[in-house]
Each structure stands twice: as C-alpha cells, then as structure tokens.
Amino acid sequence: MEADRTGTAFVFPGMSPIRFADVGKFLLIDSRARRLVAGADERLGYSLVDRLRTTEGDYTEYSQVAFLVTCLALAEWAERELGVEPEVCAGPSFGEKPLAAYTGALSFSDAVWMTARLARCLEEYFATAHRDVVTHSFARTPEPQLAEVLAELSEGGAWYDVSCYIDHDLHMVSLREKHLEQLQQGIRAVGGMSLYTMRPPMHSSAFTALRRKAEAEVLDGLRFADPVLPVVADQDGAVVRTGEGIRTMLSESFVRPLRWPDVVGTLKRLGVGTVYVCGPDSLFGRVACTTGAFEVVQVSPRTALMPRRRGAIGA
C-alpha cells in the first residue's frame, strides 16, 4: 500500500446466505441494531426478527432486510467504537442497498421498503421467467483461461453471460442449468475450482424485463437525494455524486456485470488506504485484489459483540 493513501472507505458487501443463527443475536442485543429493527418493523408492518427466525431460505425478503439492517448497524458501530469517518463508500451487488441508506440517498425507511419490494420482484419474476438459469461462481481461473472455457461453451451452442468479475481469477457466470456440468468440467480442465451455484441468478443483460419491473414497481416510486459522500459504482468504478446516479446504479445492477477490480482501482485513485467492510462478508473484503490494495478491517456481528478495550481496533 502506498504511503500517501491515507483515506478510508466503507464497503457494504454483497449478500451471503444468512439465517437467524448468523445475525439474530446481534439484531437482538446491539442497541443500534435494535433501533433499526424497530424502524424496519414499523415500515414493513411485521416483526422482522420473528419472520427471519421462522422462515426457511437464504435470500428471502426477511433475510435481505435483516442483512441491510445488520450492515447499517455495523457502520454505526464502526463510527462510534472505532472513530471512523469514511470519505467514500462502495457497495458491490446487494451492498448498493445499505450504501444508498448510509449516504442519505434514501431514508432508512425507504431503503427498507425498497429492499423488501425488490426481493418480492425477484421472487415473482423468476417464478415464471428464466427458471432454468443459474449463476455459478468459481476461482483459480484467470481471464485467459476463462476465455477458453467460455469459447468451448459457445462452440457447443450454450448461452452464457459473465455476471461478476470479483478478482483476476474469480468470476461468476450465468447460464442455463443444463450447461452447468459442461462449465464445471471446463473450469476443472484449466485448473479452476467451482465454488457455488446461485438461484435466482443475477447481473445479466438477459434480465431487461426484470429491470423494467423493478423500475415500475419500486424505483420509480422513490425519491433519491444526492449522497453526502462520493459513491463508487460497482458496475464500472465510476464516481457517483447524484441521487439520479444512485438510482441508475441500482437499476443497472439487474443487467450489467459487477466489476470489483474496477471499484478497487477507483478507491486507490481516490487515496483510500483502509477499507472497513461493514457487514457479514465472505468474499469482497477477502479476495486478493482487496487485501493487496488496502488494509482491510472486517466489521462483522461477531466483531461488534466481542468485549473490547476502548481504542482497540477490531479485525
């Protein structure tokens, strides 16, 4: 890390599968989380914690809102307990939603409503459309090898779309499930390693109808203010400073791939040397392009619940 990069950034991570066991204790014990849960309950008209506790599924409406609340509560924790005043924010994939609330582009109440309604949009859309499409993630596959694998898919007549560029050798590809085994075989052949398969899929130009549905039913009903901090868009690393830019970023997330190395590059150019990853994170704060560029502080529910000495920095 260059000595002159002394700036700090908050990163709200993409959503990993979560259950009540992962965040329930934090939501019930932490005073900031309890306050935000109460606000979410008021806007939604139901008990978020009760729904999270009793509903199965990794990406339900309730787990998504709980993830949002957890990220925002952890950002508050980092401000108060670690004395962090971020100069810029980023939020890859799902992280765009807590980012919108944290930067003031949306009120917390509207961010909760948006998160719940977008979750319903996805559920309704994929109940009838693209039911055979999944998004598969894999590592140890640099772009030259990725190109070989994708060329073989094309030669076989398979449709695919690269949904996420996470690191130089970690990607996510959307494709029809009947071609998943062919993709996995190709990944193994070039020395790569498959990780997991997501349902529903995400970030593909094939989902333009989903984008229109989300705009008409959710985004068009919201007023986006200019963010109080510059935001780095996860699709291309552009710096966003307007409410309309935040809305566009959220809308384009349905149809454009995520390019995390571009975000990292922009954060570096803005002078960021330390990133605080505010939320349950198993990916973005841990990949080499992040850890090689910044000092990374993981701000997780476990971190926030650990007894700590005043002035100590959590890891």
Tab-separated table of C-alpha atoms in Angstrom:
chain	number	residue	atom	x	y	z
A	1	MET	CA	0.000	0.000	0.000
A	2	GLU	CA	1.362	3.408	-0.967
A	3	ALA	CA	2.245	5.619	1.999
A	4	ASP	CA	0.230	8.583	0.671
A	5	ARG	CA	-3.061	6.676	0.559
A	6	THR	CA	-4.420	7.585	3.974
A	7	GLY	CA	-8.123	7.816	3.151
A	8	THR	CA	-10.815	5.500	4.480
A	9	ALA	CA	-13.834	3.905	2.829
A	10	PHE	CA	-16.834	1.929	3.977
A	11	VAL	CA	-17.639	-1.101	1.857
A	12	PHE	CA	-21.047	-2.721	2.216
A	13	PRO	CA	-20.565	-6.289	0.980
A	14	GLY	CA	-22.597	-8.350	-1.400
A	15	MET	CA	-25.052	-10.572	0.400
A	16	SER	CA	-24.027	-14.034	1.518
A	17	PRO	CA	-26.706	-16.536	2.511
A	18	ILE	CA	-27.760	-15.756	6.086
A	19	ARG	CA	-30.056	-17.344	8.621
A	20	PHE	CA	-31.276	-16.234	12.039
A	21	ALA	CA	-28.352	-18.073	13.636
A	22	ASP	CA	-25.918	-15.824	11.752
A	23	VAL	CA	-27.240	-12.401	12.757
A	24	GLY	CA	-30.098	-12.956	15.220
A	25	LYS	CA	-28.033	-12.428	18.374
A	26	PHE	CA	-26.597	-9.188	17.003
A	27	LEU	CA	-30.025	-7.886	15.966
A	28	LEU	CA	-31.424	-8.635	19.439
A	29	ILE	CA	-28.513	-7.401	21.571
A	30	ASP	CA	-26.847	-4.460	19.827
A	31	SER	CA	-28.577	-1.187	20.678
A	32	ARG	CA	-28.073	0.265	17.199
A	33	ALA	CA	-29.430	-2.849	15.534
A	34	ARG	CA	-32.451	-2.919	17.871
A	35	ARG	CA	-33.295	0.660	16.943
A	36	LEU	CA	-33.047	-0.075	13.243
A	37	VAL	CA	-35.062	-3.282	13.592
A	38	ALA	CA	-37.827	-1.279	15.279
A	39	GLY	CA	-37.815	1.166	12.355
A	40	ALA	CA	-37.925	-1.701	9.866
A	41	ASP	CA	-40.834	-3.312	11.729
A	42	GLU	CA	-42.757	-0.041	11.598
A	43	ARG	CA	-42.299	0.355	7.833
A	44	LEU	CA	-42.933	-3.300	6.970
A	45	GLY	CA	-45.831	-3.953	9.328
A	46	TYR	CA	-44.400	-7.167	10.730
A	47	SER	CA	-41.686	-8.350	13.121
A	48	LEU	CA	-38.518	-8.711	11.094
A	49	VAL	CA	-36.779	-10.866	13.693
A	50	ASP	CA	-39.770	-13.211	14.035
A	51	ARG	CA	-40.022	-13.653	10.256
A	52	LEU	CA	-36.277	-14.236	9.964
A	53	ARG	CA	-36.404	-16.798	12.765
A	54	THR	CA	-39.275	-18.843	11.307
A	55	THR	CA	-38.802	-18.623	7.521
A	56	GLU	CA	-36.554	-21.005	5.602
A	57	GLY	CA	-34.369	-19.772	2.753
A	58	ASP	CA	-31.080	-17.954	2.242
A	59	TYR	CA	-32.330	-14.959	0.224
A	60	THR	CA	-35.865	-14.369	1.495
A	61	GLU	CA	-37.352	-10.907	1.810
A	62	TYR	CA	-36.728	-11.134	5.559
A	63	SER	CA	-33.101	-12.232	5.263
A	64	GLN	CA	-32.428	-9.430	2.791
A	65	VAL	CA	-33.881	-6.751	5.056
A	66	ALA	CA	-32.030	-8.275	8.013
A	67	PHE	CA	-28.789	-8.087	6.038
A	68	LEU	CA	-29.482	-4.420	5.237
A	69	VAL	CA	-30.156	-3.627	8.909
A	70	THR	CA	-27.046	-5.515	10.014
A	71	CYS	CA	-24.808	-3.629	7.580
A	72	LEU	CA	-26.121	-0.226	8.650
A	73	ALA	CA	-25.906	-1.034	12.361
A	74	LEU	CA	-22.310	-2.175	11.890
A	75	ALA	CA	-21.454	1.037	10.053
A	76	GLU	CA	-22.784	2.988	13.040
A	77	TRP	CA	-20.752	0.747	15.340
A	78	ALA	CA	-17.583	1.469	13.362
A	79	GLU	CA	-18.245	5.200	13.531
A	80	ARG	CA	-18.748	5.225	17.277
A	81	GLU	CA	-16.426	2.488	18.512
A	82	LEU	CA	-13.574	2.852	16.023
A	83	GLY	CA	-13.942	6.565	15.320
A	84	VAL	CA	-14.152	6.047	11.567
A	85	GLU	CA	-15.260	8.891	9.320
A	86	PRO	CA	-15.296	7.417	5.798
A	87	GLU	CA	-14.522	9.645	2.852
A	88	VAL	CA	-16.066	7.425	0.187
A	89	CYS	CA	-18.360	4.384	0.020
A	90	ALA	CA	-18.787	1.337	-2.189
A	91	GLY	CA	-21.385	-1.402	-2.160
A	92	PRO	CA	-20.996	-4.319	-4.572
A	93	SER	CA	-24.212	-6.090	-5.640
A	94	PHE	CA	-26.626	-6.179	-2.669
A	95	GLY	CA	-24.323	-3.716	-0.909
A	96	GLU	CA	-25.817	-0.956	-3.077
A	97	LYS	CA	-28.903	-1.008	-0.833
A	98	PRO	CA	-27.278	-0.223	2.551
A	99	LEU	CA	-24.976	2.169	0.690
A	100	ALA	CA	-27.997	4.138	-0.552
A	101	ALA	CA	-29.276	4.497	3.012
A	102	TYR	CA	-25.916	5.221	4.638
A	103	THR	CA	-25.073	8.017	2.207
A	104	GLY	CA	-28.512	9.621	2.573
A	105	ALA	CA	-29.596	8.931	-0.995
A	106	LEU	CA	-32.586	7.172	0.580
A	107	SER	CA	-34.067	7.408	4.049
A	108	PHE	CA	-33.652	4.267	6.146
A	109	SER	CA	-37.389	3.650	5.949
A	110	ASP	CA	-37.389	3.879	2.150
A	111	ALA	CA	-34.320	1.643	1.906
A	112	VAL	CA	-36.123	-0.998	3.973
A	113	TRP	CA	-39.213	-0.754	1.775
A	114	MET	CA	-37.104	-0.866	-1.393
A	115	THR	CA	-35.185	-3.928	-0.216
A	116	ALA	CA	-38.356	-5.828	0.662
A	117	ARG	CA	-40.143	-4.893	-2.558
A	118	LEU	CA	-37.170	-5.701	-4.777
A	119	ALA	CA	-36.924	-9.103	-3.091
A	120	ARG	CA	-40.576	-9.704	-3.999
A	121	CYS	CA	-39.921	-8.546	-7.561
A	122	LEU	CA	-37.148	-11.093	-7.962
A	123	GLU	CA	-39.252	-13.870	-6.496
A	124	GLU	CA	-42.200	-13.074	-8.764
A	125	TYR	CA	-40.072	-12.643	-11.879
A	126	PHE	CA	-38.021	-15.810	-11.552
A	127	ALA	CA	-41.099	-17.855	-10.659
A	128	THR	CA	-42.028	-17.743	-14.351
A	129	ALA	CA	-39.038	-16.329	-16.311
A	130	HIS	CA	-35.552	-17.801	-16.800
A	131	ARG	CA	-36.380	-20.642	-14.445
A	132	ASP	CA	-33.557	-22.695	-15.971
A	133	VAL	CA	-30.851	-20.040	-15.458
A	134	VAL	CA	-28.341	-20.123	-12.587
A	135	THR	CA	-25.236	-18.118	-11.684
A	136	HIS	CA	-22.126	-20.186	-10.965
A	137	SER	CA	-19.028	-18.879	-9.190
A	138	PHE	CA	-15.520	-20.273	-9.496
A	139	ALA	CA	-11.943	-19.431	-8.539
A	140	ARG	CA	-8.403	-20.077	-9.801
A	141	THR	CA	-9.469	-19.194	-13.351
A	142	PRO	CA	-7.655	-16.109	-14.703
A	143	GLU	CA	-9.262	-14.318	-17.648
A	144	PRO	CA	-7.207	-16.056	-20.373
A	145	GLN	CA	-8.349	-19.437	-19.038
A	146	LEU	CA	-11.872	-18.092	-18.573
A	147	ALA	CA	-11.902	-17.138	-22.251
A	148	GLU	CA	-11.012	-20.727	-23.174
A	149	VAL	CA	-13.830	-22.123	-21.066
A	150	LEU	CA	-16.376	-19.682	-22.466
A	151	ALA	CA	-15.253	-20.344	-26.043
A	152	GLU	CA	-16.000	-24.035	-25.549
A	153	LEU	CA	-19.450	-23.162	-24.245
A	154	SER	CA	-20.108	-21.008	-27.301
A	155	GLU	CA	-18.932	-23.719	-29.669
A	156	GLY	CA	-21.442	-26.068	-28.073
A	157	GLY	CA	-24.256	-23.567	-28.598
A	158	ALA	CA	-24.636	-22.667	-24.939
A	159	TRP	CA	-25.804	-19.210	-23.866
A	160	TYR	CA	-23.866	-17.546	-21.043
A	161	ASP	CA	-23.221	-14.129	-19.518
A	162	VAL	CA	-20.359	-13.144	-17.211
A	163	SER	CA	-22.174	-11.716	-14.204
A	164	CYS	CA	-19.323	-10.834	-11.849
A	165	TYR	CA	-15.627	-10.061	-12.107
A	166	ILE	CA	-14.541	-10.414	-8.473
A	167	ASP	CA	-10.780	-10.824	-8.786
A	168	HIS	CA	-8.282	-11.602	-11.538
A	169	ASP	CA	-9.119	-15.299	-11.201
A	170	LEU	CA	-12.571	-15.321	-9.547
A	171	HIS	CA	-15.705	-14.913	-11.654
A	172	MET	CA	-19.410	-15.680	-11.788
A	173	VAL	CA	-21.159	-16.807	-14.969
A	174	SER	CA	-24.889	-17.073	-15.635
A	175	LEU	CA	-26.052	-19.856	-17.919
A	176	ARG	CA	-28.783	-22.439	-18.384
A	177	GLU	CA	-28.610	-25.170	-15.790
A	178	LYS	CA	-28.403	-27.880	-18.446
A	179	HIS	CA	-24.973	-26.495	-19.408
A	180	LEU	CA	-23.691	-26.197	-15.826
A	181	GLU	CA	-21.840	-29.506	-15.883
A	182	GLN	CA	-20.075	-28.510	-19.098
A	183	LEU	CA	-18.972	-25.250	-17.460
A	184	GLN	CA	-17.731	-27.092	-14.373
A	185	GLN	CA	-15.788	-29.571	-16.495
A	186	GLY	CA	-14.182	-26.715	-18.406
A	187	ILE	CA	-13.222	-24.983	-15.167
A	188	ARG	CA	-11.588	-28.155	-13.859
A	189	ALA	CA	-9.752	-28.673	-17.150
A	190	VAL	CA	-7.937	-25.316	-16.828
A	191	GLY	CA	-7.119	-25.838	-13.151
A	192	GLY	CA	-10.003	-23.834	-11.728
A	193	MET	CA	-12.244	-24.629	-8.777
A	194	SER	CA	-16.027	-24.367	-8.701
A	195	LEU	CA	-17.480	-22.678	-5.629
A	196	TYR	CA	-21.287	-22.442	-5.574
A	197	THR	CA	-24.351	-22.063	-7.736
A	198	MET	CA	-26.875	-19.297	-7.077
A	199	ARG	CA	-30.621	-19.433	-7.595
A	200	PRO	CA	-32.013	-16.999	-8.566
A	201	PRO	CA	-29.312	-15.755	-10.953
A	202	MET	CA	-28.127	-12.148	-11.109
A	203	HIS	CA	-26.465	-9.379	-13.134
A	204	SER	CA	-27.244	-10.372	-16.719
A	205	SER	CA	-28.284	-8.473	-19.833
A	206	ALA	CA	-30.943	-11.159	-20.276
A	207	PHE	CA	-32.910	-9.665	-17.376
A	208	THR	CA	-34.111	-6.443	-19.014
A	209	ALA	CA	-37.734	-7.323	-18.246
A	210	LEU	CA	-36.819	-7.685	-14.577
A	211	ARG	CA	-35.173	-4.278	-14.674
A	212	ARG	CA	-38.330	-2.721	-16.140
A	213	LYS	CA	-40.466	-4.434	-13.497
A	214	ALA	CA	-38.215	-3.216	-10.673
A	215	GLU	CA	-38.239	0.333	-12.016
A	216	ALA	CA	-42.013	0.463	-12.486
A	217	GLU	CA	-42.954	-1.209	-9.203
A	218	VAL	CA	-40.229	0.045	-6.866
A	219	LEU	CA	-37.583	2.527	-8.025
A	220	ASP	CA	-39.923	4.942	-9.803
A	221	GLY	CA	-41.806	5.442	-6.526
A	222	LEU	CA	-38.747	6.619	-4.609
A	223	ARG	CA	-37.023	9.993	-4.387
A	224	PHE	CA	-33.245	9.745	-4.448
A	225	ALA	CA	-31.249	12.573	-2.892
A	226	ASP	CA	-27.638	13.365	-3.693
A	227	PRO	CA	-25.359	11.215	-1.495
A	228	VAL	CA	-23.449	13.014	1.244
A	229	LEU	CA	-20.318	11.049	0.311
A	230	PRO	CA	-18.980	10.071	-3.118
A	231	VAL	CA	-20.009	6.554	-4.115
A	232	VAL	CA	-18.065	4.188	-6.365
A	233	ALA	CA	-20.400	2.302	-8.720
A	234	ASP	CA	-19.877	-1.431	-8.736
A	235	GLN	CA	-20.521	-1.841	-12.471
A	236	ASP	CA	-17.583	0.228	-13.730
A	237	GLY	CA	-15.857	2.053	-10.874
A	238	ALA	CA	-17.383	5.415	-11.805
A	239	VAL	CA	-17.721	8.000	-9.031
A	240	VAL	CA	-21.388	8.781	-8.358
A	241	ARG	CA	-22.363	12.059	-6.710
A	242	THR	CA	-26.060	12.497	-7.555
A	243	GLY	CA	-29.309	10.873	-6.495
A	244	GLU	CA	-30.112	10.068	-10.106
A	245	GLY	CA	-26.751	8.344	-10.334
A	246	ILE	CA	-27.603	6.171	-7.326
A	247	ARG	CA	-30.944	5.235	-8.872
A	248	THR	CA	-29.238	4.358	-12.161
A	249	MET	CA	-26.668	2.227	-10.356
A	250	LEU	CA	-29.418	0.259	-8.599
A	251	SER	CA	-31.343	-0.192	-11.833
A	252	GLU	CA	-28.338	-1.223	-13.911
A	253	SER	CA	-27.351	-3.822	-11.331
A	254	PHE	CA	-30.007	-6.109	-12.798
A	255	VAL	CA	-28.499	-6.115	-16.286
A	256	ARG	CA	-24.795	-5.183	-16.023
A	257	PRO	CA	-21.960	-7.272	-14.594
A	258	LEU	CA	-20.270	-6.383	-11.340
A	259	ARG	CA	-16.616	-5.396	-11.766
A	260	TRP	CA	-14.997	-5.292	-8.327
A	261	PRO	CA	-11.407	-4.738	-9.567
A	262	ASP	CA	-12.645	-1.506	-11.205
A	263	VAL	CA	-14.029	-0.387	-7.830
A	264	VAL	CA	-10.721	-1.204	-6.151
A	265	GLY	CA	-8.865	0.817	-8.788
A	266	THR	CA	-11.070	3.859	-8.241
A	267	LEU	CA	-10.761	3.670	-4.459
A	268	LYS	CA	-6.986	3.612	-4.821
A	269	ARG	CA	-7.052	6.653	-7.124
A	270	LEU	CA	-9.176	8.468	-4.540
A	271	GLY	CA	-6.433	7.917	-1.975
A	272	VAL	CA	-8.107	5.179	0.066
A	273	GLY	CA	-5.713	3.062	2.102
A	274	THR	CA	-8.084	1.419	4.582
A	275	VAL	CA	-11.482	-0.122	3.920
A	276	TYR	CA	-13.964	-1.084	6.612
A	277	VAL	CA	-16.188	-3.900	5.381
A	278	CYS	CA	-19.457	-3.313	7.226
A	279	GLY	CA	-21.497	-6.492	7.145
A	280	PRO	CA	-21.248	-10.282	7.061
A	281	ASP	CA	-18.625	-10.812	4.373
A	282	SER	CA	-17.129	-13.961	2.900
A	283	LEU	CA	-15.862	-12.504	-0.349
A	284	PHE	CA	-15.209	-8.854	-1.168
A	285	GLY	CA	-13.011	-7.994	1.800
A	286	ARG	CA	-11.098	-11.248	1.492
A	287	VAL	CA	-10.082	-11.575	-2.157
A	288	ALA	CA	-6.523	-10.764	-3.156
A	289	CYS	CA	-7.309	-7.628	-5.161
A	290	THR	CA	-8.772	-6.099	-1.974
A	291	THR	CA	-6.289	-7.341	0.601
A	292	GLY	CA	-3.381	-6.476	-1.689
A	293	ALA	CA	-4.575	-2.894	-2.148
A	294	PHE	CA	-5.812	-1.899	1.311
A	295	GLU	CA	-5.666	-2.501	4.985
A	296	VAL	CA	-8.964	-4.327	5.472
A	297	VAL	CA	-10.955	-4.137	8.715
A	298	GLN	CA	-13.820	-6.612	8.882
A	299	VAL	CA	-16.707	-5.106	10.856
A	300	SER	CA	-18.921	-8.116	11.489
A	301	PRO	CA	-21.620	-9.026	14.028
A	302	ARG	CA	-19.019	-11.094	15.849
A	303	THR	CA	-16.659	-8.106	15.967
A	304	ALA	CA	-19.349	-5.840	17.379
A	305	LEU	CA	-20.394	-8.306	20.083
A	306	MET	CA	-16.883	-9.036	21.337
A	307	PRO	CA	-15.788	-7.296	24.534
A	308	ARG	CA	-13.139	-4.788	23.587
A	309	ARG	CA	-10.847	-2.238	25.128
A	310	ARG	CA	-11.607	1.367	24.299
A	311	GLY	CA	-9.383	2.412	21.417
A	312	ALA	CA	-8.673	-1.121	20.180
A	313	ILE	CA	-9.389	-1.782	16.523
A	314	GLY	CA	-11.456	-4.856	15.679
A	315	ALA	CA	-10.381	-7.241	12.942
